[in-house]
Tab-separated table of C-alpha atoms and ligand atoms in Angstrom:
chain	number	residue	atom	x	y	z
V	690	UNK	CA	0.000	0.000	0.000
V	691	UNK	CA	1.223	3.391	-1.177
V	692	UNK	CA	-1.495	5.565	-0.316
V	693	UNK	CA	-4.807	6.117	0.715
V	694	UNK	CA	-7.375	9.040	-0.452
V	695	UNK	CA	-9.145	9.884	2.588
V	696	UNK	CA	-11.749	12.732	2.080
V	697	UNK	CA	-9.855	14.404	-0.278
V	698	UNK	CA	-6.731	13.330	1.303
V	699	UNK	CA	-3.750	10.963	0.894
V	700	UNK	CA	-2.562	8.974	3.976
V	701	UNK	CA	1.050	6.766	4.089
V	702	UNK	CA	-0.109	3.961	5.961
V	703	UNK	CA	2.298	4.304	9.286
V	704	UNK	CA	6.137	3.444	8.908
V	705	UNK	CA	6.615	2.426	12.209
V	706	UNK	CA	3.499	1.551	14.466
V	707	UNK	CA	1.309	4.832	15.307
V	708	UNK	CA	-1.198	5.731	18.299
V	709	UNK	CA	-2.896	9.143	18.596
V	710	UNK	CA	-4.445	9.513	21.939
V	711	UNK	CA	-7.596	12.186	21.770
V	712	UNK	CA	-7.065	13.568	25.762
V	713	UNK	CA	-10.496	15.034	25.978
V	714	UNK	CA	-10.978	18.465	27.551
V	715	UNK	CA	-7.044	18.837	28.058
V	716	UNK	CA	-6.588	22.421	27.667
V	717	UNK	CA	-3.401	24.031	27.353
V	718	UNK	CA	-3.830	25.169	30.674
V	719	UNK	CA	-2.916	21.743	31.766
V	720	UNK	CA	-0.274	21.063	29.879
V	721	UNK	CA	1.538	24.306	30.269
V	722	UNK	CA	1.203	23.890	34.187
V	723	UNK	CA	2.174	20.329	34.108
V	724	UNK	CA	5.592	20.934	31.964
V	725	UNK	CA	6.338	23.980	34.324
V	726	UNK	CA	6.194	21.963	37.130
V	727	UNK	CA	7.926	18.826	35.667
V	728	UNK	CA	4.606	16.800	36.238
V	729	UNK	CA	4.996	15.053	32.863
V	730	UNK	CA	8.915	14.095	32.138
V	731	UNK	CA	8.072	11.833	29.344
V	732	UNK	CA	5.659	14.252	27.379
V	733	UNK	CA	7.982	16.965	28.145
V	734	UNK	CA	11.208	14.879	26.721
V	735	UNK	CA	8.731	13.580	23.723
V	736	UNK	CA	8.162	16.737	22.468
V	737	UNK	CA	11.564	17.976	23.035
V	738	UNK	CA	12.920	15.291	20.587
V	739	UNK	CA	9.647	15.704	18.558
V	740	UNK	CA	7.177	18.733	18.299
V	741	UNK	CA	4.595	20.496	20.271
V	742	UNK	CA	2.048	23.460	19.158
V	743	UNK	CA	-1.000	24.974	20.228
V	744	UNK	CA	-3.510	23.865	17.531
V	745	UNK	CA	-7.492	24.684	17.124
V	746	UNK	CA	-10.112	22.465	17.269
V	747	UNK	CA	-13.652	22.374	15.858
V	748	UNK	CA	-16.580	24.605	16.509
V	749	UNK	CA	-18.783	24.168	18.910
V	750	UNK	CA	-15.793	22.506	20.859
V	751	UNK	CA	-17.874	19.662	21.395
V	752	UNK	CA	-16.907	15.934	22.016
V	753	UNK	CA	-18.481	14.225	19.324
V	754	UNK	CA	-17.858	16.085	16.458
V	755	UNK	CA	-14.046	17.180	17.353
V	756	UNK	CA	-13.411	12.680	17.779
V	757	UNK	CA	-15.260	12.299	14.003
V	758	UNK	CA	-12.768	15.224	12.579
V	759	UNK	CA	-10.057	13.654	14.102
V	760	UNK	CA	-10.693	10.389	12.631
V	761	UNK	CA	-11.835	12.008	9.635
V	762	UNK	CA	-8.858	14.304	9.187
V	763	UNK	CA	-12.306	16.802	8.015
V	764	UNK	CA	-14.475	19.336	9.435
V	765	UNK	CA	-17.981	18.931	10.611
V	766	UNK	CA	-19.220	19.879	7.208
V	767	UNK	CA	-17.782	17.217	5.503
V	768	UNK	CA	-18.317	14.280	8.598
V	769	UNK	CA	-21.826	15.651	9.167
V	770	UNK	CA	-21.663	15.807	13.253
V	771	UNK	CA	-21.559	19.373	14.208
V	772	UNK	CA	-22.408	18.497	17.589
V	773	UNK	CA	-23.344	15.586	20.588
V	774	UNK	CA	-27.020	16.027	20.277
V	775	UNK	CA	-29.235	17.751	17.362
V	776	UNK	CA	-32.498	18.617	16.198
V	777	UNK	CA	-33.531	15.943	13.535
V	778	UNK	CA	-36.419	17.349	10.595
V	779	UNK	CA	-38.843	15.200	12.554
V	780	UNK	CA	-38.700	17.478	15.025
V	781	UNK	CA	-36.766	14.945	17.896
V	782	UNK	CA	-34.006	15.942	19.863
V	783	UNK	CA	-31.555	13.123	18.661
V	784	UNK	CA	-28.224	12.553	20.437
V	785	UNK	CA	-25.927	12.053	17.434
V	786	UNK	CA	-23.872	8.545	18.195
V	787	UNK	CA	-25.197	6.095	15.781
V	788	UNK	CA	-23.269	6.027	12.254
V	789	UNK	CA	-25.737	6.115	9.935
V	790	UNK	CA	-25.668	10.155	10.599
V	791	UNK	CA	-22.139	9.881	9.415
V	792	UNK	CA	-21.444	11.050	6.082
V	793	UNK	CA	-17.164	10.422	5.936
V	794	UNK	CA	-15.639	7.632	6.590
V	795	UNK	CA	-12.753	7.620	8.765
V	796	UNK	CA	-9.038	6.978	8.201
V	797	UNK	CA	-9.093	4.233	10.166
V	798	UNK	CA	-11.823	2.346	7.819
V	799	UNK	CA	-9.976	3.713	4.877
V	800	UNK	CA	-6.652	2.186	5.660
V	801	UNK	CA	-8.061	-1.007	7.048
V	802	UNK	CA	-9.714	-1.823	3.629
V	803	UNK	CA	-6.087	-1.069	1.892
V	804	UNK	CA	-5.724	-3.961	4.411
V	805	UNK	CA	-3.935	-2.188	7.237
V	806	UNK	CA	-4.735	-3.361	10.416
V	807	UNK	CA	-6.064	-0.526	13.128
V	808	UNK	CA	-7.687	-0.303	16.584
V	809	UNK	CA	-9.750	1.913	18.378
V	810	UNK	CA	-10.124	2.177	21.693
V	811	UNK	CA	-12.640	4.545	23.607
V	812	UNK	CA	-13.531	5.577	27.145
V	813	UNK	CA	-17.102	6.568	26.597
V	814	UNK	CA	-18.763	3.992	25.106
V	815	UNK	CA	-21.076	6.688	23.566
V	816	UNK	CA	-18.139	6.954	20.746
V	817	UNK	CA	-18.059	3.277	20.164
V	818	UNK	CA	-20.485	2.537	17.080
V	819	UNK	CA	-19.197	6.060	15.556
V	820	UNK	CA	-15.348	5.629	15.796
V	821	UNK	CA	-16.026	2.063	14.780
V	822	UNK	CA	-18.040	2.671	11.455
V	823	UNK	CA	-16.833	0.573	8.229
V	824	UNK	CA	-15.849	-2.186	10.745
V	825	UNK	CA	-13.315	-0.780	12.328
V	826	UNK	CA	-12.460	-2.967	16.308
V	827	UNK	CA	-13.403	-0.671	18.498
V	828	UNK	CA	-13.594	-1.171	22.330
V	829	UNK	CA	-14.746	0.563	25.385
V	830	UNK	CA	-13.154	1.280	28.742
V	831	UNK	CA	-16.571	2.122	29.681
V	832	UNK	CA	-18.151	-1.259	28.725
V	833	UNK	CA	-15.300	-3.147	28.642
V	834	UNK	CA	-16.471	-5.960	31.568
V	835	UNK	CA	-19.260	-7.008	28.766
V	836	UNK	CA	-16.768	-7.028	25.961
V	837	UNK	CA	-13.807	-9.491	24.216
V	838	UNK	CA	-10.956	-9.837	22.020
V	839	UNK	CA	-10.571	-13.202	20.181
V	840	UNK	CA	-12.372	-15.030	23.462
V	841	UNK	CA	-11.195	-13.485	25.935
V	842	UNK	CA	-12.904	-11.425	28.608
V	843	UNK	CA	-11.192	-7.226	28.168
V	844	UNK	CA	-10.924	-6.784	31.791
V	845	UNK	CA	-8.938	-9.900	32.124
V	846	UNK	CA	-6.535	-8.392	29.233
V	847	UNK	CA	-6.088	-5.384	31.761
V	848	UNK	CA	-6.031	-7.285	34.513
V	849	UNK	CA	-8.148	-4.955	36.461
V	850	UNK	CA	-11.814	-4.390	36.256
V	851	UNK	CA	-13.272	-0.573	34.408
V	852	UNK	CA	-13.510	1.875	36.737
V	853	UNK	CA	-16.418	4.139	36.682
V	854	UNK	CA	-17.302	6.276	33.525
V	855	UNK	CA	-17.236	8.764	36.346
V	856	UNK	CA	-13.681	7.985	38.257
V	857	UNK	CA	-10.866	9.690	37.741
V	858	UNK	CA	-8.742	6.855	36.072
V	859	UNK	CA	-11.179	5.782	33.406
V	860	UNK	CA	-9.491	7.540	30.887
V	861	UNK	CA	-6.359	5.613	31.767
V	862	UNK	CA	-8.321	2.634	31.871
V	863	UNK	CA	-8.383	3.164	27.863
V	864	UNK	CA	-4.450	3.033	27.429
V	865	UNK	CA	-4.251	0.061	29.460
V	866	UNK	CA	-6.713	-1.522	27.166
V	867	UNK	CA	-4.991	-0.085	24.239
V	868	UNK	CA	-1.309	-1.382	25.579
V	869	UNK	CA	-3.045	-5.123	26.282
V	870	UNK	CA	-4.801	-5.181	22.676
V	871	UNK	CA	-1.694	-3.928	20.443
V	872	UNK	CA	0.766	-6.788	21.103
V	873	UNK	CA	-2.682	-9.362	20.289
V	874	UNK	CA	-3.926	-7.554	17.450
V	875	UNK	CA	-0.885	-6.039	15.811
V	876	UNK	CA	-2.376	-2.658	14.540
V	877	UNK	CA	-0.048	-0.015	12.707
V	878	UNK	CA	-2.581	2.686	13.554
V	879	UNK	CA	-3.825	2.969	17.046
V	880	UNK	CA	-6.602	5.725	18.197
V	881	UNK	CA	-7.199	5.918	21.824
V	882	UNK	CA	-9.809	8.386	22.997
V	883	UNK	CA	-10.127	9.619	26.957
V	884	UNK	CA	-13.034	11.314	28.548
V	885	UNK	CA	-12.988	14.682	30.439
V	886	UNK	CA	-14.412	13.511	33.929
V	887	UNK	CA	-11.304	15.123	35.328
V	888	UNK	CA	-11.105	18.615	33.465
V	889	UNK	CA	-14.703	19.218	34.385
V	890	UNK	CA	-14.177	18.517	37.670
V	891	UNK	CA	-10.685	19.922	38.428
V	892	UNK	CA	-8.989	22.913	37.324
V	893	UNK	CA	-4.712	23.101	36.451
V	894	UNK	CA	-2.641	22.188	39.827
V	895	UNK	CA	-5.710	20.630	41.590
V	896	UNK	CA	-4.762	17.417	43.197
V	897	UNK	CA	-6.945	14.738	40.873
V	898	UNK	CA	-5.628	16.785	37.849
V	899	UNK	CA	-2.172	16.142	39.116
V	900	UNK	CA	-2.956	12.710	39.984
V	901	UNK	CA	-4.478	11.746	36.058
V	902	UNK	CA	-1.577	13.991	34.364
V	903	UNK	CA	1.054	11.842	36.272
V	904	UNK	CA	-0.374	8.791	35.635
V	905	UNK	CA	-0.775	9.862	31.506
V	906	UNK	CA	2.538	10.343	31.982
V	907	UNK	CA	3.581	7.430	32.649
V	908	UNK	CA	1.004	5.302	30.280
V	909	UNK	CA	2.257	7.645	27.089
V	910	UNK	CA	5.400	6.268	28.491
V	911	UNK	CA	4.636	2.968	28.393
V	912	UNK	CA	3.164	3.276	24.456
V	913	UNK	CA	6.871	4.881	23.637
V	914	UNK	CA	8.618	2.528	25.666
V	915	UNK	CA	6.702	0.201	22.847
V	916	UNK	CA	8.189	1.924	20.561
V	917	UNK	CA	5.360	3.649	18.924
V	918	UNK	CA	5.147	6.708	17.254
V	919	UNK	CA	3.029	9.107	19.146
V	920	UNK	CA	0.607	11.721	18.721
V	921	UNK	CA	-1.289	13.718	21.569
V	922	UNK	CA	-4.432	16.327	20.721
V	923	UNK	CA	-7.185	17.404	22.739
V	924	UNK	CA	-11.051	17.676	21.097
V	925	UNK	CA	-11.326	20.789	23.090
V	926	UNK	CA	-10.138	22.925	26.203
V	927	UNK	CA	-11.965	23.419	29.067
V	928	UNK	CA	-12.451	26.640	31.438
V	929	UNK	CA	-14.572	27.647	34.351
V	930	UNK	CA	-17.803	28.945	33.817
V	931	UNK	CA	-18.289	30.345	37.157
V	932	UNK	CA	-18.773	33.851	38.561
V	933	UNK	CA	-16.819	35.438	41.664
V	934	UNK	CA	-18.490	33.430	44.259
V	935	UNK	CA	-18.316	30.431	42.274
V	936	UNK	CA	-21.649	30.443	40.900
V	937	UNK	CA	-22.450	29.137	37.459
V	938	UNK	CA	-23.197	31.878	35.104
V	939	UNK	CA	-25.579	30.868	32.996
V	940	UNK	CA	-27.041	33.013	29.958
V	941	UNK	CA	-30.631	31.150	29.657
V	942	UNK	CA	-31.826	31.539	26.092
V	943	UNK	CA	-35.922	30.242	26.346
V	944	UNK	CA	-36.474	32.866	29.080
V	945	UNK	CA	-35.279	35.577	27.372
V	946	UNK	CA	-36.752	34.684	23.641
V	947	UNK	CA	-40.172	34.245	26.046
V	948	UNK	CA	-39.757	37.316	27.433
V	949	UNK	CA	-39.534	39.393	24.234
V	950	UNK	CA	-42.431	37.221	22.873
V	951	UNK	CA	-41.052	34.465	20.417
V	952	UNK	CA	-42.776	31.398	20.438
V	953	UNK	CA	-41.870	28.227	18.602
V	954	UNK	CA	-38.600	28.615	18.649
V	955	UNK	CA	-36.407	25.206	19.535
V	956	UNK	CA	-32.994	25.953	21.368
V	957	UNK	CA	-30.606	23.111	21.070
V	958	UNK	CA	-27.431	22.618	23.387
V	959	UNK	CA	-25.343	20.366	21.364
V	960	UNK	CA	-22.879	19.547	24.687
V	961	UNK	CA	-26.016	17.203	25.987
V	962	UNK	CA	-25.631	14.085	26.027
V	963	UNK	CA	-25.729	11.195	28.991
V	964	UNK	CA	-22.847	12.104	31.084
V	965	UNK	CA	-24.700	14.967	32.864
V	966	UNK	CA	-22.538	14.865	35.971
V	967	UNK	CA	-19.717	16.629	33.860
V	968	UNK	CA	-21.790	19.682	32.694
V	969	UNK	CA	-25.486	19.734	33.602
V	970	UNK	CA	-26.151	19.973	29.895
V	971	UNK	CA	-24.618	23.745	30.076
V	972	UNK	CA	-21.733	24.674	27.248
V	973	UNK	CA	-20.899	27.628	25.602
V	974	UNK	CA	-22.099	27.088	22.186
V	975	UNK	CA	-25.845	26.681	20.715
V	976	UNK	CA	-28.069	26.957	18.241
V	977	UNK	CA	-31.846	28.097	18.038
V	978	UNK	CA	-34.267	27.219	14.963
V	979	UNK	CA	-36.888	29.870	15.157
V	980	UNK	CA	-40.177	31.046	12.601
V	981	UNK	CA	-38.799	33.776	9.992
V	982	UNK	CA	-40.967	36.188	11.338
V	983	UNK	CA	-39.689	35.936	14.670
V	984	UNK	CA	-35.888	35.698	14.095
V	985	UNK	CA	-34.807	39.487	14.300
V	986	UNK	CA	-37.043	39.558	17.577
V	987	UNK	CA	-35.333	36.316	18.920
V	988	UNK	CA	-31.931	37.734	17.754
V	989	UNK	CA	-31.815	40.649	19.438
V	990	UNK	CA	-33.113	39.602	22.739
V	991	UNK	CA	-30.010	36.699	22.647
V	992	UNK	CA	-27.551	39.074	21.860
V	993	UNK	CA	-28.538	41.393	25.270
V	994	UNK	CA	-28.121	38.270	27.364
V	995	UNK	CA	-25.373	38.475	29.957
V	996	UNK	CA	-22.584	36.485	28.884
V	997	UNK	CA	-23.280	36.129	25.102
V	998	UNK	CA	-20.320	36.460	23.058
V	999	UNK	CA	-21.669	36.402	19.992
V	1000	UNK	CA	-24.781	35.649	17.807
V	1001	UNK	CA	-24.975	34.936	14.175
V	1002	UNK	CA	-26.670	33.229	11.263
V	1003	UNK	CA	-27.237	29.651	10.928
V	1004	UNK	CA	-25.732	30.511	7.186
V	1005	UNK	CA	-22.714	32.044	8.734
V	1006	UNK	CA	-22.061	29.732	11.092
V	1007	UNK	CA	-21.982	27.239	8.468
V	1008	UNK	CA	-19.331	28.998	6.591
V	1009	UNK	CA	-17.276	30.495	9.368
V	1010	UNK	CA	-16.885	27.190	10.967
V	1011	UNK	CA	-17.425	24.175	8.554
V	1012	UNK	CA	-21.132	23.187	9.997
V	1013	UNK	CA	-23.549	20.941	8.602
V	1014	UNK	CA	-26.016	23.359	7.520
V	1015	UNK	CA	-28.872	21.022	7.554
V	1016	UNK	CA	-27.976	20.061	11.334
V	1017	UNK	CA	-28.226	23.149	13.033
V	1018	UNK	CA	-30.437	26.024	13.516
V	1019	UNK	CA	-31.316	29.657	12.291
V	1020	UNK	CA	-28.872	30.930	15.059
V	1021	UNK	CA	-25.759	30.322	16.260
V	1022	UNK	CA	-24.963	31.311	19.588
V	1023	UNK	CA	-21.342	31.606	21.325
V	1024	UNK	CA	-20.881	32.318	24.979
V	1025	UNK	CA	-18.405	34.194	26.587
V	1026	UNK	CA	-15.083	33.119	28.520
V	1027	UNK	CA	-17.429	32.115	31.923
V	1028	UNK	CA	-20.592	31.546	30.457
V	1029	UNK	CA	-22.658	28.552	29.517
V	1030	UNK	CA	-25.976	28.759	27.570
V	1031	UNK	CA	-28.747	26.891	29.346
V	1032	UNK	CA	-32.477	27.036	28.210
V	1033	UNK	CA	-34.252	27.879	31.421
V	1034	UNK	CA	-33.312	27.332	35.165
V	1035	UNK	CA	-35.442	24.483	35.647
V	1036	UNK	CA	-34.189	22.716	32.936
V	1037	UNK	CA	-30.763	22.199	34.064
V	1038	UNK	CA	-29.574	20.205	37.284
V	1039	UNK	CA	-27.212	21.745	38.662
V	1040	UNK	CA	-27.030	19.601	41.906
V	1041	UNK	CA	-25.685	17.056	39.749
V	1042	UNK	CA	-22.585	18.278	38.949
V	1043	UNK	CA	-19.124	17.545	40.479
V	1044	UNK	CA	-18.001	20.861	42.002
V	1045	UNK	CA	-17.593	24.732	40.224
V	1046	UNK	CA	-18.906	24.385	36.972
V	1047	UNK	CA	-16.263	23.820	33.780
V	1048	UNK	CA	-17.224	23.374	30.728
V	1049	UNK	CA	-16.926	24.182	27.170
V	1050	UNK	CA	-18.088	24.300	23.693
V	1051	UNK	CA	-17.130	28.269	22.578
V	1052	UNK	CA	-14.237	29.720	21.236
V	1053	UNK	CA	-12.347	29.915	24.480
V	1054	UNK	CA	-11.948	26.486	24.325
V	1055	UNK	CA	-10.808	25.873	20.797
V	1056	UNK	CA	-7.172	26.196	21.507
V	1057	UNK	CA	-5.907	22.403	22.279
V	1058	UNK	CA	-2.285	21.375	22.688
V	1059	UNK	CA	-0.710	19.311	20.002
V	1060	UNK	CA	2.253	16.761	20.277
V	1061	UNK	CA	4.280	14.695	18.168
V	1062	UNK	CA	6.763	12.390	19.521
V	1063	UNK	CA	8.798	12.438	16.214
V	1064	UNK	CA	10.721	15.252	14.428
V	1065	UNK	CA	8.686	16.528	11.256
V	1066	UNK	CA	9.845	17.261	7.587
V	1067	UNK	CA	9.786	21.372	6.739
V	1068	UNK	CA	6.324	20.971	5.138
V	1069	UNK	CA	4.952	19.332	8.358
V	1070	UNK	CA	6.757	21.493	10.625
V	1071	UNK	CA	5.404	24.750	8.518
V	1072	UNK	CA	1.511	23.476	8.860
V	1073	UNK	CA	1.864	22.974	12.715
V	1074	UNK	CA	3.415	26.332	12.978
V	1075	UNK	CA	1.034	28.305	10.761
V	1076	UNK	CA	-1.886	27.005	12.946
V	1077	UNK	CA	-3.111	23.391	12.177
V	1078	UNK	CA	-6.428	21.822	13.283
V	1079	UNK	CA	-6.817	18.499	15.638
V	1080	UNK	CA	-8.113	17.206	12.404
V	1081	UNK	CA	-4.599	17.304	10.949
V	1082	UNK	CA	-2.796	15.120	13.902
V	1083	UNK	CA	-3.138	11.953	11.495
V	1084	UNK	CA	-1.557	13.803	8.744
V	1085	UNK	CA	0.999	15.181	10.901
V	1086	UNK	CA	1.655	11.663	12.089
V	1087	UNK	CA	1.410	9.554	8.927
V	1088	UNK	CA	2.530	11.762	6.055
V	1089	UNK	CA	4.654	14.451	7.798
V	1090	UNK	CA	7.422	12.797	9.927
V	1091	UNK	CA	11.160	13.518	8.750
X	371	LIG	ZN1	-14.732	16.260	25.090
């Protein structure tokens, strides 16, 4: 195998076995804290043989649709998830995870049929069927007691059982898996994807972000000590969305658009999906599909919210960042550095959460920290420097090393 076109795209199929690990929710916050304080000595010495960059992710800075343009190597446009959770033209709230809503295939499924063998691994299980469309294996950390490779039982692989969706070490749980599977199934390209229990929960220098940074660490460690070619990105950053006394501030769209008298409009939160204990539904990114007649009335009564950043078209959201147009409303609504965007106060429980709210899903959080463990050729080294997306890590990885 030479090559293989990949939405528009040629991919080498790896020299050298390849993983790239999607650490969900690690902002450069994190990472910038971490190196300072020598938290991480094998990401730090990676990169210094290799390359690190702040790159931007996909907007809304969602989960779902910043995995599919990392497996993609595309924008939401072209992958067709431009969020978790949308409104579908029966009028359903659908939460996007099953593949038929998929519209790209991934590079995974394209370089498995040139018959290069790949693996996926996920922590939330709500990734599984979408990271594994066109056959690709894909396992779950989160559902990995009820799962097996060629017979045998995943947790006895690990040789631990899962830990919680919601404890700290799930996302580790997910490299573990990963380092038991690649020596049994051989894969040249590896994609590992984490969850952000932790980042929600715990800002930079807290004790369980210390804790899960140390013990990345040492699993990245582990998958060089292999040695694998590695790549590191983040699907988005993460900040708190949290007032002076630690209060959520929330910009709540139906109460406003009810209060300058629009009815039927629909707001959507594309962050929602069934891990409410992270975010209570609340991000900083949404859309509303409202009547024609109403949408300058609806507009304007958004854009005097406390908190919003932003509103615009459905049409120039589309365009500005690479949306589905059919998938998301007449407006397009971005929060501000603290802010979330809920829909009213009784809609959102709060008492769920963890501790301050953190979130995402806005511009804030589209910076996300990029690493290669390799040294790149000029070309490679130019993109990354000029401002690449997460969507380029596999061509970074696979076509761009020196
Ligand atoms: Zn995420």
């Amino acid at each position: 195998v030479t090559a293989v076109v990949v939405n528009g795209r040629a991919y080498h199929p790896p020299a050298a076995p390849s993983v790239v690990i999607c650490a969900d929710g690690l902002d450069p916050d994190y990472l910038d804290d971490a190196f300072a304080r020598r938290l991480t000595p094998r990401m730090a010495e990676m990169v210094e043989g290799g390359a690190y960059a702040i790159a931007s992710a996909q907007v809304p800075t969602f989960t779902n649709p910043n995995n599919l343009s990392i497996v993609t190597g595309a924008p939401a446009s072209v992958h067709g998830l431009p969020g978790n959770h949308y409104l579908d033209p029966d009028g359903r709230e659908v939460q996007l995870t099953d593949p038929a809503f998929l519209r790209a295939e991934s590079i995974h499924a394209g370089l498995q049929a040139a018959g290069v063998p790949v693996l996926i691994v996920t922590t939330k299980d709500k990734l599984r069927r979408l990271l594994g469309r066109g056959g690709v294996p894909c396992f779950s950390a989160e559902f990995a007691h009820q799962q097996e490779f060629a017979g045998q039982p995943l947790i006895d692989l690990v040789g631990r059982p899962n830990p919680g969706i919601y404890d700290w070490d799930s996302s580790h749980y997910a490299i573990e898996l990963a380092l038991a599977l690649i020596p049994l199934a051989e894969p040249q390209l590896t994609y590992i994807s984490l969850t952000d229990v932790v980042q929600h929960a715990a800002a930079p220098g807290a004790e369980v972000s210390d804790r899960y940074l140390r013990r990345l660490d040492e699993l990245v460690g582990l998958l060089l000590d292999q040695g694998l070619k590695v790549g590191v990105v983040a699907d988005h950053g993460m900040r708190a969305k949290t007032g002076q006394d630690g209060s959520p501030q929330i910009a709540f769209l139906d109460d406003a658009l009810e209060a300058a008298g629009v009815r039927g409009a629909r707001t959507i939160l594309p962050i929602t999906d069934p891990y409410v204990r992270h975010h209570a539904a609340l991000g900083s990114a949404c859309w509303v599909h409202m009547p024609a007649a109403d949408l300058e009335r609806g507009w304007d009564a958004i854009a005097e919210l406390d908190g919003v950043e932003d509103v615009i078209s459905g049409d120039a959201a589309a365009a500005r960042f690479s949306l589905p147009r059919d998938r998301i409303g007449d407006l397009f609504v971005l929060a501000g550095r603290g802010t979330v965007l809920g829909t009213s106060p009784g809609a959102h429980d709060l008492s769920e959460l963890h501790g301050p709210l953190r979130s995402h899903g806005g511009l804030h959080e589209r910076p996300v920290p990029m690493l290669i463990s390799e040294r790149l050729t000029p070309e490679a080294a130019g993109l990354l420097a000029a401002g690449a997306t997460n969507a380029d890590i596999h061509h970074l990885l696979l076509n761009g090393v020196a």
